Short mmCIF file of C-alpha atoms and ligand atoms in Angstrom, two decimals:
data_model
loop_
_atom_site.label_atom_id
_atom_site.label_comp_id
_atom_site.label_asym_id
_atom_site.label_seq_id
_atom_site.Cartn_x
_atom_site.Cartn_y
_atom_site.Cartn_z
CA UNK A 32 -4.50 -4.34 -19.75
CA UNK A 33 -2.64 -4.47 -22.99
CA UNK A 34 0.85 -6.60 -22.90
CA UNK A 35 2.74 -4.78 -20.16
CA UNK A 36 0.90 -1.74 -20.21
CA UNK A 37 -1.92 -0.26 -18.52
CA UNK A 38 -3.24 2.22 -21.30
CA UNK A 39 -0.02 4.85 -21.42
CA UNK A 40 0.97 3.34 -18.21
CA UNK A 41 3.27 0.83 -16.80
CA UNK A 42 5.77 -0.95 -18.74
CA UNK A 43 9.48 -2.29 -17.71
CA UNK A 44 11.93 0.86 -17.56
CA UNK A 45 14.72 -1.67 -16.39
CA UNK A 46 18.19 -2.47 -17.21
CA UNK A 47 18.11 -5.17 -19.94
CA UNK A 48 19.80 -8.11 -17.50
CA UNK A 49 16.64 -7.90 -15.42
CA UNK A 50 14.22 -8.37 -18.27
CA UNK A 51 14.89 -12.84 -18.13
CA UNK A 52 14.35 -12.37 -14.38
CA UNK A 53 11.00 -10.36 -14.95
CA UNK A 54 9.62 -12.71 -18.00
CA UNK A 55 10.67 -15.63 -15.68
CA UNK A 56 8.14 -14.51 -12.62
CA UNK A 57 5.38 -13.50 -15.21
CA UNK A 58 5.47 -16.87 -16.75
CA UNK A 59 5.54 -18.36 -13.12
CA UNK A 60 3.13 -16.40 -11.51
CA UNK A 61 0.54 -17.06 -14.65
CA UNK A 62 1.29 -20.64 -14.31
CA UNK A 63 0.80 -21.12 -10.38
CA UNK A 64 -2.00 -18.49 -10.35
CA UNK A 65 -4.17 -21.05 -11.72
CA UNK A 66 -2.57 -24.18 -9.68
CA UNK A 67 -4.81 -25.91 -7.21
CA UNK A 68 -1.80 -27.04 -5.09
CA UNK A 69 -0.33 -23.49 -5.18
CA UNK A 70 -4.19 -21.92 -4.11
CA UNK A 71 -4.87 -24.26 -1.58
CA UNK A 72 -1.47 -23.59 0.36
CA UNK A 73 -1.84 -19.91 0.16
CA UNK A 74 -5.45 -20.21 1.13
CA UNK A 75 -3.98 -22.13 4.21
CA UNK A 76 -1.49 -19.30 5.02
CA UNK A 77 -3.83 -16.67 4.61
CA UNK A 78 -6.42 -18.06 7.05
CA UNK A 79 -3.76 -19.69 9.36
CA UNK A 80 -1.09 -17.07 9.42
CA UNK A 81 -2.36 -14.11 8.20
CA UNK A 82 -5.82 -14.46 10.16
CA UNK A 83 -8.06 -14.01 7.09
CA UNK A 84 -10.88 -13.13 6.25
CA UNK A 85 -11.13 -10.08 8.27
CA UNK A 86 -14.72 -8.36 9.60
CA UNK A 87 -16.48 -5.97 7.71
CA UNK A 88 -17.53 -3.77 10.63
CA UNK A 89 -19.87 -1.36 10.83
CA UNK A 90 -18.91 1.49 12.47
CA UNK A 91 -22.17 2.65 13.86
CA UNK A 92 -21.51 5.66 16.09
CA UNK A 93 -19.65 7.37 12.98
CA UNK A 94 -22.82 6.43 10.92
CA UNK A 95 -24.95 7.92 13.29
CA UNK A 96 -22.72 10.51 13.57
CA UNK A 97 -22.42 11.42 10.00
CA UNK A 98 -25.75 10.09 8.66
CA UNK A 99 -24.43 7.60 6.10
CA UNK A 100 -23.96 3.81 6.85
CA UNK A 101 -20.08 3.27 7.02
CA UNK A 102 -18.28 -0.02 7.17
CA UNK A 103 -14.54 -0.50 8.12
CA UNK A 104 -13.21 -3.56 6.15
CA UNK A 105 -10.88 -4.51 9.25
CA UNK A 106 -7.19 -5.27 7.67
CA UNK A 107 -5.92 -3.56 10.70
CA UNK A 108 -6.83 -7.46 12.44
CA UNK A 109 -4.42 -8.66 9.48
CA UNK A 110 -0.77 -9.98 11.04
CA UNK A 111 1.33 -7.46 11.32
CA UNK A 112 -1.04 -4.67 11.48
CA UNK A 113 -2.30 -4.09 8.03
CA UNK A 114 -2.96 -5.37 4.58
CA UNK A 115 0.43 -5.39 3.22
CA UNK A 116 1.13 -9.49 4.85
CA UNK A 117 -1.04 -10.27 2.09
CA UNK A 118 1.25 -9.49 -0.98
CA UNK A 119 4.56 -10.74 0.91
CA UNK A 120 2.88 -13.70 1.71
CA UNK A 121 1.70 -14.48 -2.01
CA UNK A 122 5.15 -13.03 -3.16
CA UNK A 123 7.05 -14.98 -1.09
CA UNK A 124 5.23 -18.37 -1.54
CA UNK A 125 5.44 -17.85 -5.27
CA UNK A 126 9.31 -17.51 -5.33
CA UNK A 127 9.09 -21.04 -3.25
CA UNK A 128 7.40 -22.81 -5.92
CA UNK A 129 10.14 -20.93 -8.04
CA UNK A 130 12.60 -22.40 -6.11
CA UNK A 131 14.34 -19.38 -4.68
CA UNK A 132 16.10 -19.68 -1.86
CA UNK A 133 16.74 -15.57 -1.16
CA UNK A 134 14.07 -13.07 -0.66
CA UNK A 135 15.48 -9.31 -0.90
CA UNK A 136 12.91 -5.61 -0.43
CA UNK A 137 13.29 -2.01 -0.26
CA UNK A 138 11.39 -0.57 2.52
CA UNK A 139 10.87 3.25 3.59
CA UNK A 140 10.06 3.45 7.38
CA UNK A 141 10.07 0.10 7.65
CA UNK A 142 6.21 -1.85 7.33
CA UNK A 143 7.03 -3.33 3.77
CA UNK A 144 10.49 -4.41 5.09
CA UNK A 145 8.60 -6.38 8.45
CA UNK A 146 6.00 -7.94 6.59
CA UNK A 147 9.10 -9.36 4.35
CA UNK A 148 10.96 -10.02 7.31
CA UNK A 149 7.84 -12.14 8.98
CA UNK A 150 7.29 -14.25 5.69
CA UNK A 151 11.02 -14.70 5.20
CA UNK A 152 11.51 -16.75 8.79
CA UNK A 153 8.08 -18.50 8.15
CA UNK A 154 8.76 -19.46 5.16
CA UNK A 155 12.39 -20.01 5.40
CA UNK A 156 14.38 -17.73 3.23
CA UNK A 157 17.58 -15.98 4.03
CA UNK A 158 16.01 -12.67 3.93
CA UNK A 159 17.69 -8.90 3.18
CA UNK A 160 15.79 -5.35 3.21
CA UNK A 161 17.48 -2.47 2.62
CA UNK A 162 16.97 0.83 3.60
CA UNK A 163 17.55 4.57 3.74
CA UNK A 164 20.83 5.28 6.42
CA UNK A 165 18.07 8.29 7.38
CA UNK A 166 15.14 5.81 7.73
CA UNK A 167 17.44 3.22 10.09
CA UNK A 168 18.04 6.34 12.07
CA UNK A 169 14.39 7.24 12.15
CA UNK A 170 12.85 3.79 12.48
CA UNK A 171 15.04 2.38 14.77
CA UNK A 172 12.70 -0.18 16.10
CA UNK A 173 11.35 -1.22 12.91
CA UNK A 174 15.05 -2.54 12.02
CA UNK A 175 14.87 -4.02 15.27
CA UNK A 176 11.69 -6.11 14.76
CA UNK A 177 12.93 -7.17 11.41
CA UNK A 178 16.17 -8.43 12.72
CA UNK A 179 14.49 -10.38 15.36
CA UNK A 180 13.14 -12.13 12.64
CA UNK A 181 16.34 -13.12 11.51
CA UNK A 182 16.49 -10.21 8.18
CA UNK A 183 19.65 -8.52 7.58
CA UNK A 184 18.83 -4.87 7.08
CA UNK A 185 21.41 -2.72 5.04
CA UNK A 186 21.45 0.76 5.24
CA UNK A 187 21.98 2.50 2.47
CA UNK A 188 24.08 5.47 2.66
CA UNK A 189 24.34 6.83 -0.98
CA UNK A 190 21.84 9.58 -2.45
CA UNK A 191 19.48 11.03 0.27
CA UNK A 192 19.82 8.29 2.12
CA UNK A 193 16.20 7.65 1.94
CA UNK A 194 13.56 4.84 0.51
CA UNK A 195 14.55 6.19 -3.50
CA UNK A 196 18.01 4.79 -2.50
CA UNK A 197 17.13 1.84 -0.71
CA UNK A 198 15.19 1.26 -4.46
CA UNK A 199 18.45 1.61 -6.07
CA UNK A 200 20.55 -0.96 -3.85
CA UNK A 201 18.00 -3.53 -4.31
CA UNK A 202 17.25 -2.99 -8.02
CA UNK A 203 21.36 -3.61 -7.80
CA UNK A 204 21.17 -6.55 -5.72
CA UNK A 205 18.94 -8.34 -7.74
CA UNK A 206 21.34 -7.67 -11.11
CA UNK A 207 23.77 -9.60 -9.14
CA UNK A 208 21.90 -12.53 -7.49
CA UNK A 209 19.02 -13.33 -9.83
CA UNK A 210 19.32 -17.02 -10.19
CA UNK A 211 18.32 -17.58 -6.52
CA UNK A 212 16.94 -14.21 -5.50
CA UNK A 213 13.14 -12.92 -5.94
CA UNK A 214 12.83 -9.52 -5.24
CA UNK A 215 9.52 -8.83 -3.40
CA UNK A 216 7.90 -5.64 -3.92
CA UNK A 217 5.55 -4.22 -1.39
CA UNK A 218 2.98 -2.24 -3.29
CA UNK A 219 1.82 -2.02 -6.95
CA UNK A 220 4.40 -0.27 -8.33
CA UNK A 221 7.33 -1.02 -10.58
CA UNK A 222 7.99 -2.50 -13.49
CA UNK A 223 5.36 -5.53 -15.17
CA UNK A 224 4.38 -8.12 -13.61
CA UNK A 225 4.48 -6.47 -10.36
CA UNK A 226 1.76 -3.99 -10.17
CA UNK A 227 -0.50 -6.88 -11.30
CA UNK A 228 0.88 -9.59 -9.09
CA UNK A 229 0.21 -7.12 -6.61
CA UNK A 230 -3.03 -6.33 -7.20
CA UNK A 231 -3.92 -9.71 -7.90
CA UNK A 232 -2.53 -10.88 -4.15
CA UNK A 233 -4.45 -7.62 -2.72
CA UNK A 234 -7.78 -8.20 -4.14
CA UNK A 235 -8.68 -10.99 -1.42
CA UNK A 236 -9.96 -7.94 0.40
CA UNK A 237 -12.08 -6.40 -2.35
CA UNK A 238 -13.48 -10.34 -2.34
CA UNK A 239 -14.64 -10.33 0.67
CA UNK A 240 -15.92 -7.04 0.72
CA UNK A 241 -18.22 -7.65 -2.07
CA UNK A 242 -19.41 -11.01 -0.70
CA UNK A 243 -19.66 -9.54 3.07
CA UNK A 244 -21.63 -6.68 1.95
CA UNK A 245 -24.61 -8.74 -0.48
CA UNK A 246 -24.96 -10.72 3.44
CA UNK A 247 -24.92 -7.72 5.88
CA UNK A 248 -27.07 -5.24 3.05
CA UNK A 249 -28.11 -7.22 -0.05
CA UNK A 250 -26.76 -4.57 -2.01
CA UNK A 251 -23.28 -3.43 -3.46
CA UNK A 252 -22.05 0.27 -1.95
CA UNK A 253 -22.41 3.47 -3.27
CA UNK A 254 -18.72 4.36 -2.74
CA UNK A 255 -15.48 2.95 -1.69
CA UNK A 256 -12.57 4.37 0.16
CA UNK A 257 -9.15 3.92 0.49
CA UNK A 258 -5.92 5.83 0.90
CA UNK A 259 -3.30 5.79 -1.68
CA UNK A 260 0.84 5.54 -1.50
CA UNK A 261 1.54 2.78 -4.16
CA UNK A 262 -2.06 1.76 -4.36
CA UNK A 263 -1.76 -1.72 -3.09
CA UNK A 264 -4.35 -1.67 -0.34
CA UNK A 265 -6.92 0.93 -2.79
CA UNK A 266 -6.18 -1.69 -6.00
CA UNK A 267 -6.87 -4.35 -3.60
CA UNK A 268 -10.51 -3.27 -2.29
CA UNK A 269 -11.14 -1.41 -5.67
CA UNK A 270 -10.07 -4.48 -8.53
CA UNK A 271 -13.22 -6.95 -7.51
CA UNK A 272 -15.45 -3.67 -7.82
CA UNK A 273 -14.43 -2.13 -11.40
CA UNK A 274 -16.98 -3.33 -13.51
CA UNK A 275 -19.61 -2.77 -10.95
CA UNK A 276 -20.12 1.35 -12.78
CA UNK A 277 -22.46 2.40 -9.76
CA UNK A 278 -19.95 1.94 -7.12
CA UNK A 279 -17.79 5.49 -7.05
CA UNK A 280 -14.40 4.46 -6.15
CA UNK A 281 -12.18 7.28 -4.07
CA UNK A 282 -8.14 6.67 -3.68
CA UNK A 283 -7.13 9.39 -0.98
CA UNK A 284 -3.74 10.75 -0.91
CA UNK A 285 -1.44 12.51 1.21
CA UNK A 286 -2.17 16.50 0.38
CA UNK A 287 0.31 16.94 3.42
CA UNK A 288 0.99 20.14 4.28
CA UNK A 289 -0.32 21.38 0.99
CA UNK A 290 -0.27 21.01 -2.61
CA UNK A 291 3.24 22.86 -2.71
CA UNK A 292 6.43 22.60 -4.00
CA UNK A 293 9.97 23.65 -3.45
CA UNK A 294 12.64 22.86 -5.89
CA UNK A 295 13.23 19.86 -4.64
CA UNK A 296 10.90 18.75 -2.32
CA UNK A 297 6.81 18.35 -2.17
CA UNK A 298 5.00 19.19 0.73
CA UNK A 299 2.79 16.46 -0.11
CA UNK A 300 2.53 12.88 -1.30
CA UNK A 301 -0.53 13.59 -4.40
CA UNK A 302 1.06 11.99 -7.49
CA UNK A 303 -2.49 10.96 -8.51
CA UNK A 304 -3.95 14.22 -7.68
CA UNK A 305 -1.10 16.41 -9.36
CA UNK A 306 1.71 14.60 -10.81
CA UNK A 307 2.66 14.42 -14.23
CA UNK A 308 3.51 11.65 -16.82
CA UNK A 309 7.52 10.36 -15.76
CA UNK A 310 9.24 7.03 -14.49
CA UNK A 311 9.85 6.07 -11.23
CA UNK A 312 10.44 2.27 -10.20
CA UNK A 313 11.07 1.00 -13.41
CA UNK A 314 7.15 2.28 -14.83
CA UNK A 315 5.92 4.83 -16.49
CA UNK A 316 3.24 6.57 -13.86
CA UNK A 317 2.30 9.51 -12.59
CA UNK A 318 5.22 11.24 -10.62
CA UNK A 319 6.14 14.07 -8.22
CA UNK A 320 8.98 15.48 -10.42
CA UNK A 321 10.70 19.07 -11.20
CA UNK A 322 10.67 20.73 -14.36
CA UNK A 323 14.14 18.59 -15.18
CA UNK A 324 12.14 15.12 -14.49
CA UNK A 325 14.02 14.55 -11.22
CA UNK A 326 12.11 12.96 -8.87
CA UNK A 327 10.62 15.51 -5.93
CA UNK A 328 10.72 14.03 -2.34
CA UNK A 329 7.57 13.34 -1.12
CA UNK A 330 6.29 14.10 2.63
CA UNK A 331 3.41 13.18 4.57
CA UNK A 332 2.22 12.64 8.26
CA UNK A 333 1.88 8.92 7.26
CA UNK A 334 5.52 6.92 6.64
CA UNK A 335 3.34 4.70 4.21
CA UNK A 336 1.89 7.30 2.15
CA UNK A 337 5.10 9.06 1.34
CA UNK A 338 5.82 7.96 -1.93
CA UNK A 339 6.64 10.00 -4.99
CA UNK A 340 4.79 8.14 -7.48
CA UNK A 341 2.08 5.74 -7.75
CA UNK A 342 0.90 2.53 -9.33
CA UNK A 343 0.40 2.34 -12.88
CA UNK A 344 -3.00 0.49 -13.11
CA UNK A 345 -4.15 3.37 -10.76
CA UNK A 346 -3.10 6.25 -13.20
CA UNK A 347 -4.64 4.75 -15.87
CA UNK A 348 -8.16 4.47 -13.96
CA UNK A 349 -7.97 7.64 -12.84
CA UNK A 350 -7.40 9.15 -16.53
CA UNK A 351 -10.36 7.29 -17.93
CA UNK A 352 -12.67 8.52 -15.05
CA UNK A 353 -13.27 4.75 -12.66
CA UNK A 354 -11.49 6.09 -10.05
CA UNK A 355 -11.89 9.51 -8.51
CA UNK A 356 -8.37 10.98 -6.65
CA UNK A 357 -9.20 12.92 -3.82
CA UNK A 358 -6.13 14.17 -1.00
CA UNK A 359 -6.48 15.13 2.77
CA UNK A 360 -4.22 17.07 4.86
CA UNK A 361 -2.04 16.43 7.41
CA UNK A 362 -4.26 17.79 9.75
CA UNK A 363 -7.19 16.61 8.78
CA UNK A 364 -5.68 12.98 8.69
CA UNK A 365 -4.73 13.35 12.37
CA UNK A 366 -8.52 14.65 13.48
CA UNK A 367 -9.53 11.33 11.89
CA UNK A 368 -7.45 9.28 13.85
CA UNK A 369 -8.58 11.07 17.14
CA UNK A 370 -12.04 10.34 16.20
CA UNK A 371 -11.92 7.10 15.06
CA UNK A 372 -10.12 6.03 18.30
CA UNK A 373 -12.85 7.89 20.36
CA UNK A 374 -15.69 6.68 18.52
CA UNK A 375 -15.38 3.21 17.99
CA UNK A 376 -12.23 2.29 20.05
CA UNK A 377 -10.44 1.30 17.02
CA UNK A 378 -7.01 2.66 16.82
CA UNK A 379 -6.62 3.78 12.85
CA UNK A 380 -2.70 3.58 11.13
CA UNK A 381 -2.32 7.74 10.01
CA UNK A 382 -2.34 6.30 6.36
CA UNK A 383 -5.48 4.48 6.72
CA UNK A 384 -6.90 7.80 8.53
CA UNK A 385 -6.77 9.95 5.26
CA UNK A 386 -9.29 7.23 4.19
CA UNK A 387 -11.34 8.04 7.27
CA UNK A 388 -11.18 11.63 7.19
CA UNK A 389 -12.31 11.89 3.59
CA UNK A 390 -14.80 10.56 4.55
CA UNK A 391 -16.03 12.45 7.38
CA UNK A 392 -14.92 15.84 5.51
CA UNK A 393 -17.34 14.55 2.47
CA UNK A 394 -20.08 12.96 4.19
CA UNK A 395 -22.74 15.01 4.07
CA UNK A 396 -21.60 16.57 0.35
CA UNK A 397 -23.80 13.71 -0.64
CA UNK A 398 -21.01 12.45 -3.19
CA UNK A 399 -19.87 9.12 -1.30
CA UNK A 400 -23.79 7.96 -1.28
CA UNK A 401 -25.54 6.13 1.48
CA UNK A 402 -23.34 3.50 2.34
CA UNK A 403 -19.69 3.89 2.09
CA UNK A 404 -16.75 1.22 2.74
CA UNK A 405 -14.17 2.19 4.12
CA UNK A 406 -10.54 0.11 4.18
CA UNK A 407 -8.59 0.64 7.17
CA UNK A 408 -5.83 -0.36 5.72
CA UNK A 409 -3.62 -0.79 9.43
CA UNK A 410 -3.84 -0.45 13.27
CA UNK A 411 -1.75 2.86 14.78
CA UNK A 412 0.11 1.47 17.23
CA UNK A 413 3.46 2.18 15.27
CA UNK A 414 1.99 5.64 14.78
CA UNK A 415 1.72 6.51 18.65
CA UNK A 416 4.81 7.90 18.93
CA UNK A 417 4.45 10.17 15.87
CA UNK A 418 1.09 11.32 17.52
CA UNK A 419 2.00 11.90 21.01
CA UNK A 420 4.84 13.74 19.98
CA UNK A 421 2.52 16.16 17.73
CA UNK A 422 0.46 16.49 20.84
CA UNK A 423 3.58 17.58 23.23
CA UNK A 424 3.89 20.48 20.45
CA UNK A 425 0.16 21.23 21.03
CA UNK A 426 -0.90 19.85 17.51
CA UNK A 427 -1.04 22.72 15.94
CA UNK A 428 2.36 22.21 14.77
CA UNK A 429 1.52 19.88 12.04
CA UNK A 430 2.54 22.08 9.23
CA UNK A 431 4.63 24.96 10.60
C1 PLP B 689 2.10 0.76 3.55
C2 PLP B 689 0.77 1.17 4.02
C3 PLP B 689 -0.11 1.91 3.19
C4 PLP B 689 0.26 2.44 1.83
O1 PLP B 689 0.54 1.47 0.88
P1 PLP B 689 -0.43 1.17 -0.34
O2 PLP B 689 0.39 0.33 -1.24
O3 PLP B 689 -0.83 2.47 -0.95
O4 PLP B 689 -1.60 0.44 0.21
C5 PLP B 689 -1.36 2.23 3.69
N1 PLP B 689 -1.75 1.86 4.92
C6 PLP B 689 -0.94 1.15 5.74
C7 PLP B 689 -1.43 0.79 7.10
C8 PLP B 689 0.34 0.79 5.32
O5 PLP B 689 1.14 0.09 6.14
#
C-alpha cells in the first residue's frame, strides 16, 4: 500500500469538508492501533462480547464426502451471527477513544446496521442507520431488532430507495455532524482509511486460522475460501495469509442468476469477476456500471453479497494474481446451504454458502488442494424465510 492507494485502487473520492474528518481517524486509528490500553480493551470485548476466538472445525462428513480435508473457521458462533461484530466493535471503540459521542451507518438489508445497533447500546452511543425506504419494507424485522437496541433507523426515500441511497444520506449526515459523529462502515470499502481499518479489525480471523491450523495439521492450507460483497470477511481470513505464496486464496462472488446485464440492472453481484475500473463509495474499485459509468444494481440470493462494487485492496490483489475471483450461482449457493445443514447440522448464512458451494463444485478439479479452509462467514437463521419461501415455489424458481 502506497499513501492512500492500493496500486490503481482506492483513494478518497469525497467532498473536500470530509477530508479533516478522514485524516483525523487515520491519524487516530494509527495512533491507538499500537496502544496497549486501546488492545487490551478490545481484546476484552472481543472475547467477552463478541465470543472470540471461534473453532476451526472440521467438517468431516463433507471431507469424506468430497475427498479433501475441509475446515469451517466458525464466525457463524460470532454475536450476532457472523463476522461483521468484529469491525463495529473495533470501529466503534476507536471513535470512543476519539471521543465521539454519535455513531451513524448505512446498511442494505439490515446485518451491518444490527451489528452497529448492538455496539452502539453496549458501548453507549446515540446510534442512527439509515436505510433504503425499499429495504425497511423488505427487512422489516431487521429495523425492528435494531430499534430494540435503542438505533433510530431512517428510511431513505430518495433515488431507488435502496442501500446506494442509504450511502448518500449518511455520507450527508456526516458533512453535517462531524465534530461528534464517526461514521462506521461495515465492510472494506470506501474511501482511505476505511478499507484498511477494516481489514485490519477483520484479520483476527485470518490469526487464528493460521495459528489453529499449525496445531490441528502442522501445516499451512493449500487454499482458502471465502465469499465476497465488500470483502470484509475474505480480507479478513485472506490478510494474515498473503505472503504465505503456496496458499491459493479464492474470493467467491455472487454470479446470481448469471453474468448478465440489463441497462440498468445486473443479474449478479461479480464486480471482481467482471467489473470495470469506476468509483463507488468514495474509491476507485472495480464496479458494476453501464457504458455511461452509472452504477448497475446489483442482485443476489444473499442480502450481504449484493453490492455493486468491491473493496479496493481486493481489486488490486486480484489484478496482480494473489487472489483468484471465482462466482457461484444462485442455485448453486442454495444446494450448498441444503447440504451443509444436512451434513454437519450447521445452518450456513446464503452468503457464506457461495463459499461452501465453490467448494464442493471445485473439489475434485484438484485446484483448491488437499486441505481447504473454508470461512463461514454467518449462521442462516435470518435466511430461513428467504429459503422456505424458494421451497413453497418448488426451488426451481430461483432464476425465472
Ligand atoms: C455482510 C455479510 C457478508 C458480506 O460482507 P463482506 O464484507 O464481503 O464480508 C458475508 N457473509 C455474511 C454472513 C454477512 O452478514
Amino acid at each position: 500500500m502506497k499513501g492512500t492507494m492500493y496500486g490503481k485502487y482506492g483513494g478518497q473520492f469525497v467532498p473536500e469538508v470530509l477530508m479533516p474528518a478522514l485524516a483525523e481517524l487515520e491519524e487516530a486509528y494509527a495512533k491507538y492501533k499500537v496502544d496497549p490500553v486501546f488492545l487490551k480493551e478490545l481484546d476484552y470485548y472481543m472475547k467477552e462480547f463478541a465470543g472470540r476466538e471461534t473453532p476451526l472445525y472440521l467438517a468431516k462428513n463433507l471431507s469424506k464426502k468430497y475427498g479433501i480435508k475441509i475446515y469451517l473457521k466458525r464466525e457463524d458462533l460470532v454475536h450476532g451471527g457472523a463476522h461483521k461484530l468484529n469491525n463495529t466493535l473495533g470501529q466503534a471503540l476507536l471513535a470512543k477513544y476519539m471521543g465521539k459521542k454519535r455513531l451513524i451507518a448505512e446498511t442494505g438489508a439490515g446485518q451491518h446496521g444490527t451489528a452497529t445497533a448492538m455496539v452502539g447500546a453496549n458501548l453507549s452511543f446515540e446510534t442512527e442507520v439509515y436505510m433504503g425506504a425499499k429495504d425497511v419494507q423488505r427487512q422489516h424485522m431487521n429495523v425492528y431488532r435494531m430499534e430494540l437496541m435503542g438505533t433510530k433507523v431512517n428510511a431513505v426515500e430518495s433515488g431507488s430507495k435502496t442501500l446506494k441511497d442509504a450511502i448518500n444520506e449518511a455520507l450527508r449526515d456526516w458533512v453535517t455532524n462531524v465534530e461528534n459523529t464517526h461514521y462506521l462502515i461495515g465492510s472494506v470499502v470506501g474511501p482511505h482509511p476505511y478499507p484498511m481499518i477494516v481489514r485490519d479489525f477483520q484479520s483476527v480471523i485470518g490469526q487464528e486460522v493460521k495459528q489453529q491450523i499449525m496445531e490441528k495439521e502442522g501445516r499451512l492450507p493449500d487454499s482458502i475460501v471465502a465469499c465476497t460483497g465488500g470483502g470484509s470477511n475474505a480480507m479478513g481470513i485472506f490478510h494474515p495469509f498473503i505472503e504465505d505464496k503456496d496458499v491459493r486464496l479464492f474470493p467467491v462472488e455472487a454470479g446470481g442468476c448469471g453474468l448478465k446485464t440489463t441497462e440498468k440492472e445486473a443479474l449478479h453481484s461479480a464486480s471482481l469477476c467482471v467489473g470495470e475500473d469506476g468509483v463507488l463509495q468514495g474509491a476507485h474499485t472495480k464496479v458494476l456500471q453501464n457504458e455511461y459509468g452509472q452504477i448497475l444494481e446489483s442482485s443476489s440470493i444473499s442480502a450481504g453479497l449484493d453490492y455493486s462494487g468491491v473493496g479496493p485492496e481486493l481489486a488490486h490483489l486480484a489484478d496482480i494474481g494473489r487472489i483468484e475471483p471465482r462466482y457461484v450461482t444462485d442455485e448453486d449457493a442454495l444446494k450448498a446451504f441444503y447440504e451443509l445443514s444436512r451434513e454437519e447440522g450447521i445452518i450456513p448464512a446464503l452468503e457464506s454458502s457461495h463459499a461452501l458451494a465453490h467448494v464442493m463444485n471445485m473439489a475434485e478439479s484438484g485446484e483448491l488442494g488437499e486441505l481447504v479452509v473454508i470461512n463461514l462467514s454467518g449462521r442462516g437463521d435470518k435466511d430461513l424465510e428467504t429459503v422456505f419461501k424458494l421451497k413453497e415455489q418448488g426451488d426451481k424458481e430461483v432464476c425465472q
